[in-house]
mmCIF file of C-alpha atoms and ligand atoms in Angstrom:
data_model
loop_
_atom_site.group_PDB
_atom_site.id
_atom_site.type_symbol
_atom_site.label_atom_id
_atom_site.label_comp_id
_atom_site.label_asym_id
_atom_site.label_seq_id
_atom_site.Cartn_x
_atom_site.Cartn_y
_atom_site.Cartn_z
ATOM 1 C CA UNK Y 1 -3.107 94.389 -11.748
ATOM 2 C CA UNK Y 2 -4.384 94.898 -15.140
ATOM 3 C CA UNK Y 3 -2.501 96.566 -18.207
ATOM 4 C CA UNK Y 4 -4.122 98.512 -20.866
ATOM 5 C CA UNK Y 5 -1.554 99.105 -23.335
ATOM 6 C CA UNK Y 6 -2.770 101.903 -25.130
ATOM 7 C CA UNK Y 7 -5.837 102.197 -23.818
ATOM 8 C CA UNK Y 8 -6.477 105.571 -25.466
ATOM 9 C CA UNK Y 9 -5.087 106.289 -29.100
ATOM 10 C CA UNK Y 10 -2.184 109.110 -29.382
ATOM 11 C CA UNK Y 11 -4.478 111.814 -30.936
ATOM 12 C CA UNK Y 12 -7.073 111.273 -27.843
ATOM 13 C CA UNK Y 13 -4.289 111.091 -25.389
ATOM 14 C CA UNK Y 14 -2.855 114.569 -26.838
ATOM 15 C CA UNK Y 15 -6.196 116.125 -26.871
ATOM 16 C CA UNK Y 16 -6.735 114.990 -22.625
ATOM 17 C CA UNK Y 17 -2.538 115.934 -22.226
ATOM 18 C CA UNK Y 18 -3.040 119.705 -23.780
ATOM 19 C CA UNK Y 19 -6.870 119.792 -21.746
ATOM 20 C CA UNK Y 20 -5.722 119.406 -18.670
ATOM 21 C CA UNK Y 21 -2.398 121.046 -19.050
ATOM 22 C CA UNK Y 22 -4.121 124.055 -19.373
ATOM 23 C CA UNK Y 23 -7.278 123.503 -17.116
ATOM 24 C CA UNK Y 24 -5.566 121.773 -14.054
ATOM 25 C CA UNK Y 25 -5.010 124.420 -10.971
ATOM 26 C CA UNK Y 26 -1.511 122.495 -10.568
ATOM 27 C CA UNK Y 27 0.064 123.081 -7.296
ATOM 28 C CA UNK Y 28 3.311 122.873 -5.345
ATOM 29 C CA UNK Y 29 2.845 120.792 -2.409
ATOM 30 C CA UNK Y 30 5.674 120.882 0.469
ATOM 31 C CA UNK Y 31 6.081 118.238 2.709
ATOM 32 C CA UNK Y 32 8.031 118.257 6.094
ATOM 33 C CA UNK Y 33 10.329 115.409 6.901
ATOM 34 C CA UNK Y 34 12.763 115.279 9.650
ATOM 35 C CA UNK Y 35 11.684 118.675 10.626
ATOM 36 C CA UNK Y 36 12.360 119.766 6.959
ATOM 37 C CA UNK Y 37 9.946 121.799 4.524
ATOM 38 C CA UNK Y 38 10.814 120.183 1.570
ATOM 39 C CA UNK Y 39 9.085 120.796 -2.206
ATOM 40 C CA UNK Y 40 7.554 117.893 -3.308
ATOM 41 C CA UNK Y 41 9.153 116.442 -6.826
ATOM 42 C CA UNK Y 42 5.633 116.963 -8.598
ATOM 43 C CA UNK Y 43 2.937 118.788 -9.186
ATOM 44 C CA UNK Y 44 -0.264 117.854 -7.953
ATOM 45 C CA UNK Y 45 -3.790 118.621 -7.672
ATOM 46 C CA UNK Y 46 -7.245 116.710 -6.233
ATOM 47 C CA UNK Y 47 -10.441 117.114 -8.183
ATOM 48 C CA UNK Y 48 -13.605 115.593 -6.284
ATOM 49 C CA UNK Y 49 -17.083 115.502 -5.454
ATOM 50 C CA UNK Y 50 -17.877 117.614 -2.797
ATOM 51 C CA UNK Y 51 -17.295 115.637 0.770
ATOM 52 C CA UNK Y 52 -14.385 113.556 -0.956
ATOM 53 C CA UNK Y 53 -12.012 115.206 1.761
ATOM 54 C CA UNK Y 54 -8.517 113.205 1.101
ATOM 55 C CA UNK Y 55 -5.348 113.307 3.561
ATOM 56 C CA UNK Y 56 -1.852 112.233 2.608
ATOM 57 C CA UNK Y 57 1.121 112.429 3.627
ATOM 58 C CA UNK Y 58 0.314 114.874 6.123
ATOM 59 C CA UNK Y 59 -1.511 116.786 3.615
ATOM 60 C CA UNK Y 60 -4.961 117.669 3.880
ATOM 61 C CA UNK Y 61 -5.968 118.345 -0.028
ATOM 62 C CA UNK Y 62 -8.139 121.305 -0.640
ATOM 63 C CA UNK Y 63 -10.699 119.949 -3.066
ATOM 64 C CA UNK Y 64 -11.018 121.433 -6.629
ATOM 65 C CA UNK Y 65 -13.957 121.027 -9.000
ATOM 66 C CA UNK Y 66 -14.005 119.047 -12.106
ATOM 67 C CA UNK Y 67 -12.700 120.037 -15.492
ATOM 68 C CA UNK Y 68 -14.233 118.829 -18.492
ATOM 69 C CA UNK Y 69 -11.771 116.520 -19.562
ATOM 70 C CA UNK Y 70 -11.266 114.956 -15.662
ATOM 71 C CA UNK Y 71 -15.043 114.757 -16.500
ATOM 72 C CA UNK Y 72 -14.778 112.441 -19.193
ATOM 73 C CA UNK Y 73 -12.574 110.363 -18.573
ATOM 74 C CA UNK Y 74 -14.395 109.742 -15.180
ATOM 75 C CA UNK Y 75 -17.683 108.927 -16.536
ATOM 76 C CA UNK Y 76 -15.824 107.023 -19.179
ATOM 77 C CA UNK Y 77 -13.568 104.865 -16.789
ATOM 78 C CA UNK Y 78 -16.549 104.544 -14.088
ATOM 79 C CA UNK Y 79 -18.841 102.869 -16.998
ATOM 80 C CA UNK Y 80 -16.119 100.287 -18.054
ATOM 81 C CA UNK Y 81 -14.519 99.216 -14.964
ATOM 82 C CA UNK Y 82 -17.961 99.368 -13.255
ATOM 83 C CA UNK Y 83 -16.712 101.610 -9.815
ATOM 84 C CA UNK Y 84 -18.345 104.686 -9.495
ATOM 85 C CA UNK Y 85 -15.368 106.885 -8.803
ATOM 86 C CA UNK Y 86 -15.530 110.310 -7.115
ATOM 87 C CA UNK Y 87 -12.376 111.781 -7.028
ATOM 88 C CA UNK Y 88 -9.080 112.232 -9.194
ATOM 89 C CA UNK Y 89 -5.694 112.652 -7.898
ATOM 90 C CA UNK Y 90 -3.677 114.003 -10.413
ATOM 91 C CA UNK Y 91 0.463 114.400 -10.552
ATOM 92 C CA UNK Y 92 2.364 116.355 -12.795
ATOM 93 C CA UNK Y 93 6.133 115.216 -13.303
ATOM 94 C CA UNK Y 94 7.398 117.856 -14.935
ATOM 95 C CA UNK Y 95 10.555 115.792 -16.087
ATOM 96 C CA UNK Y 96 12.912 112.516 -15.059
ATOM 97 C CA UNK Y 97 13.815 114.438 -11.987
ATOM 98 C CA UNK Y 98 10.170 114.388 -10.692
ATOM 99 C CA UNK Y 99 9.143 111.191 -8.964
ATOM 100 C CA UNK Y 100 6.829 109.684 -6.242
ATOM 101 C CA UNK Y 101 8.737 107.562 -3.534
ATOM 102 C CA UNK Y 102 7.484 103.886 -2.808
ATOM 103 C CA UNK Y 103 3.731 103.835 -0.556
ATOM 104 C CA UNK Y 104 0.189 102.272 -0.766
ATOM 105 C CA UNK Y 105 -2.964 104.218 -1.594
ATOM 106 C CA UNK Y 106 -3.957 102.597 1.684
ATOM 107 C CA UNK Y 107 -5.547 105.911 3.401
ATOM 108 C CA UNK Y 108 -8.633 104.936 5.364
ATOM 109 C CA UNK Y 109 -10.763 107.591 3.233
ATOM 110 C CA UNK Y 110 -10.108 104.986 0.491
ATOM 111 C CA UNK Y 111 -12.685 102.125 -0.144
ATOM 112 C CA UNK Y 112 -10.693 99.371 0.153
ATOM 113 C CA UNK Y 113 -13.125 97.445 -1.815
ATOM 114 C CA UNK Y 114 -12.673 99.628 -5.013
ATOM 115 C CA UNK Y 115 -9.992 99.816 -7.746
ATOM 116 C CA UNK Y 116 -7.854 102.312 -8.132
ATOM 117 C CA UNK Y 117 -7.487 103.582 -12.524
ATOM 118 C CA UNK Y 118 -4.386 105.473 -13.560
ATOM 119 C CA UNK Y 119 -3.691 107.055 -16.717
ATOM 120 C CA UNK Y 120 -0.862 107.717 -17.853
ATOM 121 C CA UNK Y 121 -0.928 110.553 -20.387
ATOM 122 C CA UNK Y 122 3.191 112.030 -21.986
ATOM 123 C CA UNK Y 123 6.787 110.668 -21.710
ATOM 124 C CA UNK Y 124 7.193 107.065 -20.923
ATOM 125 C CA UNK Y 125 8.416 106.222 -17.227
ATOM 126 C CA UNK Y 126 8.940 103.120 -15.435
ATOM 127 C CA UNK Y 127 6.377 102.360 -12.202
ATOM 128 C CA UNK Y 128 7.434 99.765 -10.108
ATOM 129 C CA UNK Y 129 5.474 97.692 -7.401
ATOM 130 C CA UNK Y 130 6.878 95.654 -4.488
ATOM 131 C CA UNK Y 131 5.467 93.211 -1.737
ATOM 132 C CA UNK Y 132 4.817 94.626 1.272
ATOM 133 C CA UNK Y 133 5.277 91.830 3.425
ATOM 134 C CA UNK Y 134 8.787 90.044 2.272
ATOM 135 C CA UNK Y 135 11.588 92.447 2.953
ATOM 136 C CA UNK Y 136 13.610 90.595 -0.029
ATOM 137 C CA UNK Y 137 10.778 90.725 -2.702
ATOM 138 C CA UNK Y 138 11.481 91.103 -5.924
ATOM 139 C CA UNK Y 139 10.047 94.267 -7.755
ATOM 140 C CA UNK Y 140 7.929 94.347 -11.049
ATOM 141 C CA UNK Y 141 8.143 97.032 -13.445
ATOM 142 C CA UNK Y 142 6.283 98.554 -16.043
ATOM 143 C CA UNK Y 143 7.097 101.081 -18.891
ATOM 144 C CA UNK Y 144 3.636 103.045 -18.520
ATOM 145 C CA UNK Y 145 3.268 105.079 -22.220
ATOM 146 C CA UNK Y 146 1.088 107.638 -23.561
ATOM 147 C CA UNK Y 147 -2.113 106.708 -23.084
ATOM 148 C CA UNK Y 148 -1.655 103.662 -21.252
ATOM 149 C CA UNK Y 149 -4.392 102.494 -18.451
ATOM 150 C CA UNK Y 150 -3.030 100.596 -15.487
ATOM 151 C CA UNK Y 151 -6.169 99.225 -13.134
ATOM 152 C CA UNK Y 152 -5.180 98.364 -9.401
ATOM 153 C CA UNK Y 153 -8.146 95.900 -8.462
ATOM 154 C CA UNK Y 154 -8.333 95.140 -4.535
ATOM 155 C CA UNK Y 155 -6.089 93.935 -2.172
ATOM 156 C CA UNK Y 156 -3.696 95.164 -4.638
ATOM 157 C CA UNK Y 157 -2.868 98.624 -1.932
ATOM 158 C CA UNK Y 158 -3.094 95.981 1.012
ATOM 159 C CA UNK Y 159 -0.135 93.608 0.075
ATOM 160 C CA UNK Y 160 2.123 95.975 -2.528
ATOM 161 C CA UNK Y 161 3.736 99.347 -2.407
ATOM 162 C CA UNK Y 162 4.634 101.015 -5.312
ATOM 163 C CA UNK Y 163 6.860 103.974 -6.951
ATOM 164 C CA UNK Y 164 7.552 106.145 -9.973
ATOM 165 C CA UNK Y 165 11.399 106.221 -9.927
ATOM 166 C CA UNK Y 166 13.619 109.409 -10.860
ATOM 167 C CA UNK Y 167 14.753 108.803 -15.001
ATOM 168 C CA UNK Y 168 16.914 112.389 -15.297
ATOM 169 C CA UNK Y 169 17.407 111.024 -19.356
ATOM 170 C CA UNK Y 170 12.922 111.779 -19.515
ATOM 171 C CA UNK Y 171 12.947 115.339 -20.797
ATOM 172 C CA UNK Y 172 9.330 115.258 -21.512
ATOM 173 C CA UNK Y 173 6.495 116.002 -18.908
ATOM 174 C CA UNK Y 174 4.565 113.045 -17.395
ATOM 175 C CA UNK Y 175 1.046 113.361 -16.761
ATOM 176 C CA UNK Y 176 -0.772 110.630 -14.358
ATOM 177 C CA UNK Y 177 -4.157 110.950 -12.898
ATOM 178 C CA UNK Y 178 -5.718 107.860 -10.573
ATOM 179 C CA UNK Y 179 -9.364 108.128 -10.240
ATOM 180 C CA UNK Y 180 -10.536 106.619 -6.835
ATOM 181 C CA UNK Y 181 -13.629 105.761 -4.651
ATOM 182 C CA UNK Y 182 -13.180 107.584 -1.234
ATOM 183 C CA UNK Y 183 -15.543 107.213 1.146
ATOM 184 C CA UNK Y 184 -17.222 110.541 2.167
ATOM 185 C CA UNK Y 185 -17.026 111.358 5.170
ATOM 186 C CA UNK Y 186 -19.602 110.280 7.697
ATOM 187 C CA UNK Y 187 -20.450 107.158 5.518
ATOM 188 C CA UNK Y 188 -17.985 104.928 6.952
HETATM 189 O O1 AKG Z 1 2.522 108.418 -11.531
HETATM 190 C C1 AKG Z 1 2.240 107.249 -11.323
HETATM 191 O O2 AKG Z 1 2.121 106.419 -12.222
HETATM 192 C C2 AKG Z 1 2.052 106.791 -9.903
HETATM 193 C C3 AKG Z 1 1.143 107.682 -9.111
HETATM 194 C C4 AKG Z 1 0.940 107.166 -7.728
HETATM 195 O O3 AKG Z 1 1.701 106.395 -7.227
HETATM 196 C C5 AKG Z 1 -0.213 107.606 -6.966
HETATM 197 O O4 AKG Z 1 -0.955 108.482 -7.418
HETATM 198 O O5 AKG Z 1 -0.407 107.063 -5.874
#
């Protein structure tokens, strides 16, 4: 796991916040659990290269093109980590009430063999990772900021879960976006 503290400075970071914003098609996902249709506590969208199909939690995504700022940041992030990644998901807490609940990016669309970027772009929150494997582990946290760059190198997804807990003090919006390498389909 590798921490950029302020990988971008503030006035880029507000530029790419207002960008995509404004560009993103944001969506309301709904998820069923125990039978239930339940709003997810986020928006969410998944930019990609055509034949980047992605699945889930029982979600097929329906893929949406590339903004310009997605754009750059891919090309940018693809030329320093050295990963040539083709697809963006991107989550939209709209305040301390949104959250994501502890998981892996462990889908098998997901080249295991790639790391996994994440930008954090608005209010500071607290992401938290856990081992998998000892039910007693201890979890790690990190207060990701404005313009902060976390980089999840492999087997990161293989031996840690991790979460973006609720904060109901955030009032500010939270933007995240993880660019990944999926395997298209037929190549596996
Ligand atoms: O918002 C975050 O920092 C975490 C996002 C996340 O867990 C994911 O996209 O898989």
């Amino acid at each position: 796991m590798r921490h950029f503290v302020r990988w971008a400075n503030a006035d880029q970071a507000d530029l790419w916040l207002d960008a995509l914003l404004a560009a993103v098609p944001w969506k309301q996902e709904h998820i069923t659990v125990f039978g239930r249709r339940q709003a997810m506590p986020r928006l969410s969208c998944w930019m990609a290269d055509p034949g980047c199909e992605y699945r889930y939690s029982d979600l097929q995504n329906v893929i949406e093109p590339w903004v310009p700022a997605a754009r750059e940041l891919r090309a940018r992030l693809s030329d320093e980590l050295g990963c040539p990644f083709n697809s963006l998901l991107l989550n939209l807490y709209r305040d301390g009430r949104d959250s994501m609940g502890w998981h892996a990016d462990d889908e098998p669309e997901l080249d295991p063999d790639a790391p996994i970027a994440s930008l954090s772009l608005g209010a500071t929150r607290t992401f938290r990772m856990r081992p998998r494997r000892v039910a007693s582990g201890q979890a790690v946290a990190w207060e990701l900021r404005h313009g902060d760059l976390l980089v999840m190198d492999p087997p990161t997804q293989r031996d840690w879960r991790h979460e973006l807990p609720r904060r109901v003090r955030v009032l500010a919006p939270r933007l995240n976006l993880t660019f990944r390498k999926v395997l298209p389909r037929g190549v596996k």
